[in-house]
mmCIF file with all atom_site columns, C-alpha atoms in Angstrom:
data_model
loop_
_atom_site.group_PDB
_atom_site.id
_atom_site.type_symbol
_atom_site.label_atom_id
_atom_site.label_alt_id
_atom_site.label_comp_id
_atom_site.label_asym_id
_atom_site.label_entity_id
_atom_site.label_seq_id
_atom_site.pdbx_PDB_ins_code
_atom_site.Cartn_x
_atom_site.Cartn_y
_atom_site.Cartn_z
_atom_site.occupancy
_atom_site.B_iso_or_equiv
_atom_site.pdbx_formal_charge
_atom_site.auth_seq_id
_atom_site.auth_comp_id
_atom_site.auth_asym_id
_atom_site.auth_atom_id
_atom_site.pdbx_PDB_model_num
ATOM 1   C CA . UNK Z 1 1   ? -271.166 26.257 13.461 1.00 37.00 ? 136 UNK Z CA 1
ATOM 2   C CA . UNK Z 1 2   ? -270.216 29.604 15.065 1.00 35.00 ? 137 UNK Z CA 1
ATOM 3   C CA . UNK Z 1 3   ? -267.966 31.966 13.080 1.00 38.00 ? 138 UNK Z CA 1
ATOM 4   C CA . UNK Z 1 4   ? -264.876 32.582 14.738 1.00 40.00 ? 139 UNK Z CA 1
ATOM 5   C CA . UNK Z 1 5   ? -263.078 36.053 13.657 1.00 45.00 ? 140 UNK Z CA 1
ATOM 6   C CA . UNK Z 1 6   ? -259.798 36.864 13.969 1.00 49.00 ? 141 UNK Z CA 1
ATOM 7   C CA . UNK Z 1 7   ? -257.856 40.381 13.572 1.00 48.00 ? 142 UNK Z CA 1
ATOM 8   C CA . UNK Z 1 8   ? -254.469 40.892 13.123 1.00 47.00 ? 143 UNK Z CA 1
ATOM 9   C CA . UNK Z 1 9   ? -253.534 44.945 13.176 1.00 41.00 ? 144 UNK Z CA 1
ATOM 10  C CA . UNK Z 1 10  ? -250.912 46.760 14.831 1.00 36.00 ? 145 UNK Z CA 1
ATOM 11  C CA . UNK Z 1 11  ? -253.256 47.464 17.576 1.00 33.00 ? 146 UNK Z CA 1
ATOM 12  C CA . UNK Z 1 12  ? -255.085 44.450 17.687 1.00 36.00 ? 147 UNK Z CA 1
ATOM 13  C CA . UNK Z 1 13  ? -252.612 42.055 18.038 1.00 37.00 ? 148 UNK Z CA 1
ATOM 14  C CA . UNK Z 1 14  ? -252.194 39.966 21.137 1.00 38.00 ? 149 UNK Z CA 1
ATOM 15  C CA . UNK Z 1 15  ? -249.133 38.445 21.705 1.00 37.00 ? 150 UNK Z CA 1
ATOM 16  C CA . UNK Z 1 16  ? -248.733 34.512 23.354 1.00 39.00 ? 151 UNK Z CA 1
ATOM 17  C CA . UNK Z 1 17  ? -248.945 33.667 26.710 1.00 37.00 ? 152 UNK Z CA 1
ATOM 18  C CA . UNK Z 1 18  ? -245.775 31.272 25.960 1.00 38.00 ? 153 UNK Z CA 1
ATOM 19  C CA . UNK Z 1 19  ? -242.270 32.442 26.207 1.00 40.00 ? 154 UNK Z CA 1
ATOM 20  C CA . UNK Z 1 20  ? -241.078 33.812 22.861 1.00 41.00 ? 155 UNK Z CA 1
ATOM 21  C CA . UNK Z 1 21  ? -237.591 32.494 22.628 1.00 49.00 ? 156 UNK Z CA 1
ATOM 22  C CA . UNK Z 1 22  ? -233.962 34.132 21.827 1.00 59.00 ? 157 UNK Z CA 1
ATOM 23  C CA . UNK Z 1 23  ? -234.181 33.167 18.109 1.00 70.00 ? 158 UNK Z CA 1
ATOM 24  C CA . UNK Z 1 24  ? -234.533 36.996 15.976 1.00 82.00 ? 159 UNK Z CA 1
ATOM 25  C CA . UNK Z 1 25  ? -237.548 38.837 16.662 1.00 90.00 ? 160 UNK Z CA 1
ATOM 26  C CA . UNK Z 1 26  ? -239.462 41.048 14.712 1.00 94.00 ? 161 UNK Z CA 1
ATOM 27  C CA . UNK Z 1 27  ? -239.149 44.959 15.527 1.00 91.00 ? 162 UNK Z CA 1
ATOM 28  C CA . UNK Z 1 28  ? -241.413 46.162 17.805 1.00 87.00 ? 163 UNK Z CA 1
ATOM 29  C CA . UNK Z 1 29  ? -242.929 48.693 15.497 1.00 87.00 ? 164 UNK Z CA 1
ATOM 30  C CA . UNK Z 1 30  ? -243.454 47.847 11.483 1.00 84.00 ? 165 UNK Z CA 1
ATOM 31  C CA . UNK Z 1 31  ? -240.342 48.760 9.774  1.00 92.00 ? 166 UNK Z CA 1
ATOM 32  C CA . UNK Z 1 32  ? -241.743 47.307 6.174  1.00 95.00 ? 167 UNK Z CA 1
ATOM 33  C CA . UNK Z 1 33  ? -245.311 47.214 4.375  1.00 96.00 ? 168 UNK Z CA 1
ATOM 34  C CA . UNK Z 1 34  ? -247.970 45.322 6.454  1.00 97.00 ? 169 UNK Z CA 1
ATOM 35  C CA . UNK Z 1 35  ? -251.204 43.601 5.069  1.00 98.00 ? 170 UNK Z CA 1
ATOM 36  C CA . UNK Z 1 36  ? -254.185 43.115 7.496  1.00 98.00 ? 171 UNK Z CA 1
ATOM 37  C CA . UNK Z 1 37  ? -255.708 39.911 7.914  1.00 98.00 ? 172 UNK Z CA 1
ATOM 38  C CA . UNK Z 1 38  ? -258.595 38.852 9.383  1.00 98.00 ? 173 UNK Z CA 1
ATOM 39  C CA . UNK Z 1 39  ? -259.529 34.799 9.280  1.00 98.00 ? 174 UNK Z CA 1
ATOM 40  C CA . UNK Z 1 40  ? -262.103 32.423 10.780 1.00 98.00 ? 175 UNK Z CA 1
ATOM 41  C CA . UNK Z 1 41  ? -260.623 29.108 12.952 1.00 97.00 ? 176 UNK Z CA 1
ATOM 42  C CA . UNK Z 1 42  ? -259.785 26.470 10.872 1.00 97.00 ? 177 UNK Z CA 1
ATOM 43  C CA . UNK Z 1 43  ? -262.728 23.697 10.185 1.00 95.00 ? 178 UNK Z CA 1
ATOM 44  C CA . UNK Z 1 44  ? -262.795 20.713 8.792  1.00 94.00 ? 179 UNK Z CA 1
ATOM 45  C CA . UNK Z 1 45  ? -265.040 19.547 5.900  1.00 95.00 ? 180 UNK Z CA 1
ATOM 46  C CA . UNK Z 1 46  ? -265.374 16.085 4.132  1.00 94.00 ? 181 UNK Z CA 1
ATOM 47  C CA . UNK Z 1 47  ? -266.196 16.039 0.228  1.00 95.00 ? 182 UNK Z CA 1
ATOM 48  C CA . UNK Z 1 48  ? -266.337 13.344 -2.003 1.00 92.00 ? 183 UNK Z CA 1
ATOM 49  C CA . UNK Z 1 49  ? -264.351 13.975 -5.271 1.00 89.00 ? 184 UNK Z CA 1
ATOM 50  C CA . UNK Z 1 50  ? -265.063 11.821 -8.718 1.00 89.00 ? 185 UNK Z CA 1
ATOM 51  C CA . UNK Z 1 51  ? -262.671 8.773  -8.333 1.00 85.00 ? 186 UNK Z CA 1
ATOM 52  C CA . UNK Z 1 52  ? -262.722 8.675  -4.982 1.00 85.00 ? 187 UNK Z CA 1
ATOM 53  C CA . UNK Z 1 53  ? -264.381 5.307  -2.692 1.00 89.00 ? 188 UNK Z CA 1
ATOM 54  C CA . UNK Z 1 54  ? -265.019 7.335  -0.044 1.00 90.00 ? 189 UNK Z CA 1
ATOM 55  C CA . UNK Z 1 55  ? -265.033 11.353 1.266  1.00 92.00 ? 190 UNK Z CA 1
ATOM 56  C CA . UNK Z 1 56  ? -262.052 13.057 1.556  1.00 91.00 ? 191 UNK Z CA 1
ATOM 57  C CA . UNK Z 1 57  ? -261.255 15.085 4.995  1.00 91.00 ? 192 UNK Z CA 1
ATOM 58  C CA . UNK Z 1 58  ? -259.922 18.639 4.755  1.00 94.00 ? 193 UNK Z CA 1
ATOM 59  C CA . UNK Z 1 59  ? -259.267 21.549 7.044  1.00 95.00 ? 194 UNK Z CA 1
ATOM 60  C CA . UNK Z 1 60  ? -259.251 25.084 5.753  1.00 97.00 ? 195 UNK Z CA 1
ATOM 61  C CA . UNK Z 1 61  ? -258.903 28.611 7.226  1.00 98.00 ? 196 UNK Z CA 1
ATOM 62  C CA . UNK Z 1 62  ? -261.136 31.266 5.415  1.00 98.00 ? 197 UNK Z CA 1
ATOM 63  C CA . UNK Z 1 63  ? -259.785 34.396 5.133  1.00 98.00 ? 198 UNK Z CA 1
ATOM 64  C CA . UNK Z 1 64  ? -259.709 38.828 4.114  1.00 98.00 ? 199 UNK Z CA 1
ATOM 65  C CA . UNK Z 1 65  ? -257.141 40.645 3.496  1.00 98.00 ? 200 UNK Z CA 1
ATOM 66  C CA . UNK Z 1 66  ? -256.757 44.154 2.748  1.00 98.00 ? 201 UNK Z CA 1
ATOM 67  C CA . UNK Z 1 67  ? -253.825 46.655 1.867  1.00 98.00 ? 202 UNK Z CA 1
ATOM 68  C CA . UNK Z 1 68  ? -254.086 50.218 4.198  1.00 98.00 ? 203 UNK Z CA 1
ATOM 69  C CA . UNK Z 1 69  ? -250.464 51.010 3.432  1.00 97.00 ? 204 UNK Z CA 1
ATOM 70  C CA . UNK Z 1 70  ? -251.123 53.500 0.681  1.00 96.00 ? 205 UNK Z CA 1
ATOM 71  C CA . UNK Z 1 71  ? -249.452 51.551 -2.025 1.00 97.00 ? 206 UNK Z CA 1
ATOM 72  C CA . UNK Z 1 72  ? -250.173 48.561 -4.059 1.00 98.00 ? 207 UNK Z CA 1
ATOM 73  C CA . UNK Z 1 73  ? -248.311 45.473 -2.939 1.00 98.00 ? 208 UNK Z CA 1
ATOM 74  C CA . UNK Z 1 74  ? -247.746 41.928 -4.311 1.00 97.00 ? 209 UNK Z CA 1
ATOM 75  C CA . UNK Z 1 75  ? -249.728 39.175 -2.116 1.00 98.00 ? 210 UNK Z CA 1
ATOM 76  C CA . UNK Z 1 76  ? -248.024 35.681 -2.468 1.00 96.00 ? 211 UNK Z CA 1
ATOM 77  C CA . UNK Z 1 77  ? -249.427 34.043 0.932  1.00 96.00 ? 212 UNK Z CA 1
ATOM 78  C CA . UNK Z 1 78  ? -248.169 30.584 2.337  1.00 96.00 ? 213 UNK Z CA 1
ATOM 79  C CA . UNK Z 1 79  ? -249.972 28.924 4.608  1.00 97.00 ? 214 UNK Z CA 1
ATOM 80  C CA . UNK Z 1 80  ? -248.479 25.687 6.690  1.00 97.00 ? 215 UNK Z CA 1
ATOM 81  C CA . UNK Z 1 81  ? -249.469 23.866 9.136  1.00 97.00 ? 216 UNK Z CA 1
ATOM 82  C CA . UNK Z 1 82  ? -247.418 21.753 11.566 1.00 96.00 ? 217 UNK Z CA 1
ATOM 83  C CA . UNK Z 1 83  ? -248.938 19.234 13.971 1.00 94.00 ? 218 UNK Z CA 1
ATOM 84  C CA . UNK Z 1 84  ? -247.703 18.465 17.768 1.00 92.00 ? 219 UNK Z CA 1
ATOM 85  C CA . UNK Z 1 85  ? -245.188 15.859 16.064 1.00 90.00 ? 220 UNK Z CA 1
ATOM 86  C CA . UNK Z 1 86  ? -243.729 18.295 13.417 1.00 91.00 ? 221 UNK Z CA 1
ATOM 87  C CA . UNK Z 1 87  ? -245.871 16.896 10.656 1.00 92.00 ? 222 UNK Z CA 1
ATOM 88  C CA . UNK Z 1 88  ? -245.629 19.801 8.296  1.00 94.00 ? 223 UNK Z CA 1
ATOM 89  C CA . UNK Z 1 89  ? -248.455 20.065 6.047  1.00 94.00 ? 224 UNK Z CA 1
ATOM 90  C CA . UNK Z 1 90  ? -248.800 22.812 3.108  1.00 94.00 ? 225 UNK Z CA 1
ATOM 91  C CA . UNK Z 1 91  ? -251.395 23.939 0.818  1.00 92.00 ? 226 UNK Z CA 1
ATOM 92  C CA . UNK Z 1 92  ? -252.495 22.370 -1.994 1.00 79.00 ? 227 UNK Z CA 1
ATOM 93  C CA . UNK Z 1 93  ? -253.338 24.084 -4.946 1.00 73.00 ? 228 UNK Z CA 1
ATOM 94  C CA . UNK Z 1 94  ? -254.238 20.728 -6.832 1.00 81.00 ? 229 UNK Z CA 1
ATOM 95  C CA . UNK Z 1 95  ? -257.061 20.398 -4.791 1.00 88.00 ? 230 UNK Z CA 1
ATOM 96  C CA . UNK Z 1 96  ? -260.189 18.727 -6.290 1.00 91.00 ? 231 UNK Z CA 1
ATOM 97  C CA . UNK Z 1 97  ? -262.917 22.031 -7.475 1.00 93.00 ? 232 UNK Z CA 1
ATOM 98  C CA . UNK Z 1 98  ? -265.477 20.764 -6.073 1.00 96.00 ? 233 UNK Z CA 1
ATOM 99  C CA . UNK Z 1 99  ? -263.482 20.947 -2.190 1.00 96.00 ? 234 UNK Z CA 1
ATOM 100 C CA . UNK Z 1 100 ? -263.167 24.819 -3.609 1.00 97.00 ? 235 UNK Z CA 1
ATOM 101 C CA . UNK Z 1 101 ? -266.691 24.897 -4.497 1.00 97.00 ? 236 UNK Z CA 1
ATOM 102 C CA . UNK Z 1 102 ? -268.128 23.157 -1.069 1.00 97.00 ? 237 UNK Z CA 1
ATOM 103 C CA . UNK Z 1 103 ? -266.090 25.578 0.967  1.00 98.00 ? 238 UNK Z CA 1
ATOM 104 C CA . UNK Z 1 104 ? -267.388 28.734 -0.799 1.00 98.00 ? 239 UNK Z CA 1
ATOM 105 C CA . UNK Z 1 105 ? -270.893 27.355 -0.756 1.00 98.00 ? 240 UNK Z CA 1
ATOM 106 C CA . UNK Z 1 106 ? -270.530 26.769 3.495  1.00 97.00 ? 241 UNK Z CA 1
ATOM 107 C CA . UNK Z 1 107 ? -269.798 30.503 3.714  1.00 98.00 ? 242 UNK Z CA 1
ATOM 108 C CA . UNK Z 1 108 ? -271.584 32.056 0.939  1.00 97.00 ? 243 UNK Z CA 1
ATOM 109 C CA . UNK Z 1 109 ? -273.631 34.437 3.574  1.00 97.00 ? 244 UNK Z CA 1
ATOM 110 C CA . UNK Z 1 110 ? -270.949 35.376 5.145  1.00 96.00 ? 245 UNK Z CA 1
ATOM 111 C CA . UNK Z 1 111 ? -268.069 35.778 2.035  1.00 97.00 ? 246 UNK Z CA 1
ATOM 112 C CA . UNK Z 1 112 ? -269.599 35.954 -1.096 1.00 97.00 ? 247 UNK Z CA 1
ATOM 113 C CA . UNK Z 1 113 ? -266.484 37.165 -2.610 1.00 97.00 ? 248 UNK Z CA 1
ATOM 114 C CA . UNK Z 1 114 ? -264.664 33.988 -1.884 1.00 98.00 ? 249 UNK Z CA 1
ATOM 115 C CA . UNK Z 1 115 ? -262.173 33.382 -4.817 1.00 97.00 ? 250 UNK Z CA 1
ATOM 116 C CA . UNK Z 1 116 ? -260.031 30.096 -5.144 1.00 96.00 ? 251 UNK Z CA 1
ATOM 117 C CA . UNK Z 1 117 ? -256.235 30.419 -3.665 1.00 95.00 ? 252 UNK Z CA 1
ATOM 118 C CA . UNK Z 1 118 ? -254.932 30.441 -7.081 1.00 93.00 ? 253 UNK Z CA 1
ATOM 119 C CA . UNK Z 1 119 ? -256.581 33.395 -7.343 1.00 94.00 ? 254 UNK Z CA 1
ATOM 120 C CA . UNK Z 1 120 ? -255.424 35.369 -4.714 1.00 95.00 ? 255 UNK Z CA 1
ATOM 121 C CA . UNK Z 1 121 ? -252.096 35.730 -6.133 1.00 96.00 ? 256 UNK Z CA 1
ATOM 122 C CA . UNK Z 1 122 ? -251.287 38.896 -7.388 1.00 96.00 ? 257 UNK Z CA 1
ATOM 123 C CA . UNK Z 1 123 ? -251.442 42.656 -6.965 1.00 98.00 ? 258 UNK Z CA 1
ATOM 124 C CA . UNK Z 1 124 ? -253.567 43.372 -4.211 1.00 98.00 ? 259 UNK Z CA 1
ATOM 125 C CA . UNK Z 1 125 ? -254.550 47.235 -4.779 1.00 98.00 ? 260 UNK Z CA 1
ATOM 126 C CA . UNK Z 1 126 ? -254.698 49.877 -1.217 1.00 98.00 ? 261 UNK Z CA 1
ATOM 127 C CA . UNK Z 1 127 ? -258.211 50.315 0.305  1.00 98.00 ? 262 UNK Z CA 1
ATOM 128 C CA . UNK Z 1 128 ? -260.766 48.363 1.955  1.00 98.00 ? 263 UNK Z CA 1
ATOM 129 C CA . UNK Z 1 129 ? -262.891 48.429 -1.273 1.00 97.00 ? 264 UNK Z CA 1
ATOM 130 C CA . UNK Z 1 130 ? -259.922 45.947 -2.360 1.00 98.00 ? 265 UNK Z CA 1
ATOM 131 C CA . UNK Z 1 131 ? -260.431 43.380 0.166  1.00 98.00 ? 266 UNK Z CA 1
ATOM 132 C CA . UNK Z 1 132 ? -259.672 40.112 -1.187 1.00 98.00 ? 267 UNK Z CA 1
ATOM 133 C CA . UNK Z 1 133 ? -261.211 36.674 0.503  1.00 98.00 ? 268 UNK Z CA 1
ATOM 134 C CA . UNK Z 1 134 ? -259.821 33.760 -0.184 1.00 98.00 ? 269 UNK Z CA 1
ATOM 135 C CA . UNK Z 1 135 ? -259.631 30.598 1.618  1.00 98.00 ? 270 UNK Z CA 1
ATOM 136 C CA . UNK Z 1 136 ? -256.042 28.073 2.413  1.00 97.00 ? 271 UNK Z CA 1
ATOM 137 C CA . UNK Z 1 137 ? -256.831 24.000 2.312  1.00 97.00 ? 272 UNK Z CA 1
ATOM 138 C CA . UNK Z 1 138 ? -254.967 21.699 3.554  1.00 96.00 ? 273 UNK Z CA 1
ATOM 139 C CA . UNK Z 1 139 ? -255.452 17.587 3.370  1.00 92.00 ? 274 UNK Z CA 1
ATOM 140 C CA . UNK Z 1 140 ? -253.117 14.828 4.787  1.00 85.00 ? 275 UNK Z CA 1
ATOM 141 C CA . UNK Z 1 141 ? -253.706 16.353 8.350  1.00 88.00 ? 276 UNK Z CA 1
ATOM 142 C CA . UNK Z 1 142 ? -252.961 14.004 11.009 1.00 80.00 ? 277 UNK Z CA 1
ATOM 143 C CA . UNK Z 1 143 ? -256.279 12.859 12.698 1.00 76.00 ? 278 UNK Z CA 1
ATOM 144 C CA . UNK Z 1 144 ? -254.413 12.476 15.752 1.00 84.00 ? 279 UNK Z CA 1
ATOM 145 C CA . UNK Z 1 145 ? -252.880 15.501 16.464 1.00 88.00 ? 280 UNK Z CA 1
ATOM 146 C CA . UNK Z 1 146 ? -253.631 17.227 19.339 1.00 91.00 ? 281 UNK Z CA 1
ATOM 147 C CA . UNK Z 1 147 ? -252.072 20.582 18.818 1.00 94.00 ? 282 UNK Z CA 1
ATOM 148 C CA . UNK Z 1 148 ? -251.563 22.240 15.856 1.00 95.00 ? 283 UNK Z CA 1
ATOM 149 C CA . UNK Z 1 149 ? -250.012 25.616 14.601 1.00 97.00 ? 284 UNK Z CA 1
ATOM 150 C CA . UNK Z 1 150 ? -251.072 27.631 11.412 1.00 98.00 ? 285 UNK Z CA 1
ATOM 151 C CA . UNK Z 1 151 ? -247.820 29.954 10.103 1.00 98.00 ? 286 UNK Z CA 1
ATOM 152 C CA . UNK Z 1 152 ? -249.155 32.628 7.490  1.00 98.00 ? 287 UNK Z CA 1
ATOM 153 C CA . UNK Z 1 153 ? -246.182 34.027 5.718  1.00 97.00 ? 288 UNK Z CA 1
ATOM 154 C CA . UNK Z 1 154 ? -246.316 36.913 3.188  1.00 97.00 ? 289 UNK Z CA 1
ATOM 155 C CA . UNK Z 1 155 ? -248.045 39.529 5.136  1.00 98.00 ? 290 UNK Z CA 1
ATOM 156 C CA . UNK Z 1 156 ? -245.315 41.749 5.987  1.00 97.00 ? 291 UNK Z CA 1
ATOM 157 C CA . UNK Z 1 157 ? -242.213 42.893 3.937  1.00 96.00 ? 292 UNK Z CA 1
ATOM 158 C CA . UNK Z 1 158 ? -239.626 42.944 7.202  1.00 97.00 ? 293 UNK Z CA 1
ATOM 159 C CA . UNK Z 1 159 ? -237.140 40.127 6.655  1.00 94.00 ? 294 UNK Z CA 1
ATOM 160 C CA . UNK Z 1 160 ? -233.277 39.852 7.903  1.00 93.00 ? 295 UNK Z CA 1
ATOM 161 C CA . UNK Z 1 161 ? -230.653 37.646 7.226  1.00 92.00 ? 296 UNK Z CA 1
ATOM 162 C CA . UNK Z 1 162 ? -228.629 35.244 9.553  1.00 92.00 ? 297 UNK Z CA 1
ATOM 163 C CA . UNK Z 1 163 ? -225.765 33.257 10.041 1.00 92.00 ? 298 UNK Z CA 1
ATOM 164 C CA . UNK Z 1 164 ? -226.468 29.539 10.342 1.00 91.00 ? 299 UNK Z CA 1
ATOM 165 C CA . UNK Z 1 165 ? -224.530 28.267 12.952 1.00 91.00 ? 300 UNK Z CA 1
ATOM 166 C CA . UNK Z 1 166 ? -224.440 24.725 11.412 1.00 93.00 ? 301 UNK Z CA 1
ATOM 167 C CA . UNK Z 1 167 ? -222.498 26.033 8.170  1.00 92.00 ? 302 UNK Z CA 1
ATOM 168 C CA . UNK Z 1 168 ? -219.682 23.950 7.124  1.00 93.00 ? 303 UNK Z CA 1
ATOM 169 C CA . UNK Z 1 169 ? -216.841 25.671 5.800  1.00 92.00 ? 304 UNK Z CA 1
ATOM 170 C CA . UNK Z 1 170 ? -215.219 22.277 4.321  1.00 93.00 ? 305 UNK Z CA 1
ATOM 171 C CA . UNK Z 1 171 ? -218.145 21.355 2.260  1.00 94.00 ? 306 UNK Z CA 1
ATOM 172 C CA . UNK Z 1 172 ? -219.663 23.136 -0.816 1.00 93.00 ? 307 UNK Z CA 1
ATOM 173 C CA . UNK Z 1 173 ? -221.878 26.026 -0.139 1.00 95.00 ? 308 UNK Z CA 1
ATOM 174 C CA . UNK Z 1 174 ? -225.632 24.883 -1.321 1.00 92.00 ? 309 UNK Z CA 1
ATOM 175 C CA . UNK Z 1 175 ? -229.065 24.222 0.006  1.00 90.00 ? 310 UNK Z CA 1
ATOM 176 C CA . UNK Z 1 176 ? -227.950 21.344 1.916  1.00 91.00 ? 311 UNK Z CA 1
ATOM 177 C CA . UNK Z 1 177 ? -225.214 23.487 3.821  1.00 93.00 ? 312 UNK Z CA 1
ATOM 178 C CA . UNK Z 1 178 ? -226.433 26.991 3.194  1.00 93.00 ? 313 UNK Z CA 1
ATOM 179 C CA . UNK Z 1 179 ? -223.892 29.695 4.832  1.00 94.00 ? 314 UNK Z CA 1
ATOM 180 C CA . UNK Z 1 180 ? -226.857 31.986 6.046  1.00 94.00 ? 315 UNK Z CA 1
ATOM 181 C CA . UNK Z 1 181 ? -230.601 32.505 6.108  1.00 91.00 ? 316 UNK Z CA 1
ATOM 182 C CA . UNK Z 1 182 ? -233.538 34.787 5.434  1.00 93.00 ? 317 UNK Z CA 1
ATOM 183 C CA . UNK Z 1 183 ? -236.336 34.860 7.963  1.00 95.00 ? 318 UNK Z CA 1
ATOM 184 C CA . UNK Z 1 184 ? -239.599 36.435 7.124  1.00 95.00 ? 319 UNK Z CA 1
ATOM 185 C CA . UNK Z 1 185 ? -242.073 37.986 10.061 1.00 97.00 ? 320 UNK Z CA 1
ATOM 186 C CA . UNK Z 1 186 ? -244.285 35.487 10.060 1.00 97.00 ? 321 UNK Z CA 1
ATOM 187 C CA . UNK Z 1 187 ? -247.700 35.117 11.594 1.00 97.00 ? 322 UNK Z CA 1
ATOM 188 C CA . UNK Z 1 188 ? -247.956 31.980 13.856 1.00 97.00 ? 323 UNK Z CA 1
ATOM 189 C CA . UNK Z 1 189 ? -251.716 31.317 15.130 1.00 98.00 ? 324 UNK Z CA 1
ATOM 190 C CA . UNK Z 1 190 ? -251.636 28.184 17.771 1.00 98.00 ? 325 UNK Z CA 1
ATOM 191 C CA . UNK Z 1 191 ? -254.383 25.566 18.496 1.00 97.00 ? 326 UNK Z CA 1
ATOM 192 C CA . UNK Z 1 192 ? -255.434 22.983 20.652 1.00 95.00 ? 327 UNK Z CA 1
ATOM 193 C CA . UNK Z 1 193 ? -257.493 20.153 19.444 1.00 91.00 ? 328 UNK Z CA 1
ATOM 194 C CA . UNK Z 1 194 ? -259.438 18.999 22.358 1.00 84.00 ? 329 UNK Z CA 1
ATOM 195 C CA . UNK Z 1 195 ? -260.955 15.083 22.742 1.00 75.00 ? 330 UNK Z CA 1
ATOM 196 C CA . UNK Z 1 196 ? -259.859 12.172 20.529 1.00 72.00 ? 331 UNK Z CA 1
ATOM 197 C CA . UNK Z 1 197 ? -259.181 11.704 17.055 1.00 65.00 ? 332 UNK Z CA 1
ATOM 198 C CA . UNK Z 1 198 ? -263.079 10.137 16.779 1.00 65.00 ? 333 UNK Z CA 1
ATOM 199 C CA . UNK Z 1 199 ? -264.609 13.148 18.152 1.00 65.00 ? 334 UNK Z CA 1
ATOM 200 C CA . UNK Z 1 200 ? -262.799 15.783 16.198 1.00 62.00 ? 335 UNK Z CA 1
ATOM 201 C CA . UNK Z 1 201 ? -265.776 16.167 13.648 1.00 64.00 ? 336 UNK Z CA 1
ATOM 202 C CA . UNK Z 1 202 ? -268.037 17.877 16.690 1.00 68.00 ? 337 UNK Z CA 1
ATOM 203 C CA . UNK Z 1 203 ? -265.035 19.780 18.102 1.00 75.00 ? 338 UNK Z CA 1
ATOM 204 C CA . UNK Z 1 204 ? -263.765 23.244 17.414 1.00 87.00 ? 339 UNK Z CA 1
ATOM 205 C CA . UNK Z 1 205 ? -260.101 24.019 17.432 1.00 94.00 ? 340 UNK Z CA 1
ATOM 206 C CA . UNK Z 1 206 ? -259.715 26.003 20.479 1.00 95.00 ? 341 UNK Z CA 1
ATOM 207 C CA . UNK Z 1 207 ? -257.106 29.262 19.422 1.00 97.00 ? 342 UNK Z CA 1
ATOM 208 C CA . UNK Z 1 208 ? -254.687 28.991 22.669 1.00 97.00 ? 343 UNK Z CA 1
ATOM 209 C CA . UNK Z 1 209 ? -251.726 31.687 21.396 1.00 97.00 ? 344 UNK Z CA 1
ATOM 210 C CA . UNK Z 1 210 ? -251.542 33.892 18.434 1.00 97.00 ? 345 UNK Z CA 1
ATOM 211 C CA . UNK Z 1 211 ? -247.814 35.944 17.528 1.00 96.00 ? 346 UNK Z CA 1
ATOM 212 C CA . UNK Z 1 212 ? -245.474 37.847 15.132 1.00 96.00 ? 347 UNK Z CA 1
ATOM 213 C CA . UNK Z 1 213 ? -241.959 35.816 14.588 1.00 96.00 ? 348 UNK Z CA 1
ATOM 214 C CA . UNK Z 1 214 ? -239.028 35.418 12.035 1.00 96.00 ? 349 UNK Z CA 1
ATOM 215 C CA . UNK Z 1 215 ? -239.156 32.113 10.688 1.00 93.00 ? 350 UNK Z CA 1
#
């Protein structure tokens, strides 16, 4: 299988073809601390845990970050997915080792210094001598989905705070009726899975859009 690199950098980025929206949009220029990410595609890979009848199917997105804006800054990535029919998935960090240990072994030639998402919490200390790889999982994906869209939050420090327009001023202020909210610039990477659901083990995801938003 073919690695597939991505970049995001100020000057690499390429925004998507598809209309952005009039929700809040990030600035044009950084305003906050910005982490660079590169990542491969997302594959899939099928591992057979102890307990299990039968192997397990996963999809995961490998990827290196590094910190070029002079100061040390705390990483605390999510990673979710959401299919075609809003099926939101997010990572698991109970994930089986040996899924861990299958993934790292796949790209052992090409990231030796893969370390296990619990792991790649923390400080993440300036320079590209600092790099950390690390690798998101995911598992309940639905087989049938035919789109899918990976949103990477944590990478940048620009966030703002809006009114929700549902608020209800005659019932108690709380997460169910919250009177405002914080959106984070969020990296949203967009994919089409081509063929169906039986064929999806010999097919790549094909990367159709790839953005900055507040979500």
């Amino acid at each position: 299988m073919p690695l597939i690199l991505g970049t995001i950098a100020l000057l690499a980025f390429q925004p998507a073809a598809a209309p952005v929206g009039k929700g809040p949009q990030p600035s044009p220029m950084p305003v906050s601390w910005e982490l660079d990410l590169r990542f491969l595609d997302p594959q899939r890979i099928e591992v057979q845990v102890p307990g299990a009848s039968a192997p397990e199917v996963y999809w995961y997105m490998v990827y290196t970050v590094t910190n070029h804006t002079g100061r040390t800054q705390r990483f605390f990535p999510t990673f979710q997915l959401v299919t075609d029919d809003l099926h939101v998935v997010d990572t698991d960090m109970g994930i089986h080792a040996l899924v861990f240990e299958a993934i790292r072994e796949r790209h052992r030639r090409t990231h030796p210094d893969l370390v296990h998402p619990t792991k790649a919490i923390g400080d993440l200390l300036t320079g590209d001598d600092n790099a950390l790889e690390s690798v998101a999982i995911w598992r309940g994906v639905d087989s049938d989905a035919n789109r899918i869209a990976i949103y990477v939050a944590g990478l940048c420090g620009e966030a703002r705070v809006v009114r929700n327009p549902t608020f209800d001023s005659d019932r108690p202020e709380g997460p169910e009726n919250p009177r405002q909210f914080t959106l984070r610039k969020t990296l949203e990477i967009c994919y089409n899975l081509r063929g169906d659901a039986a064929a999806r083990t010999l097919v790549e995801p094909e990367r159709t859009s790839i953005r900055w938003l507040m979500r």
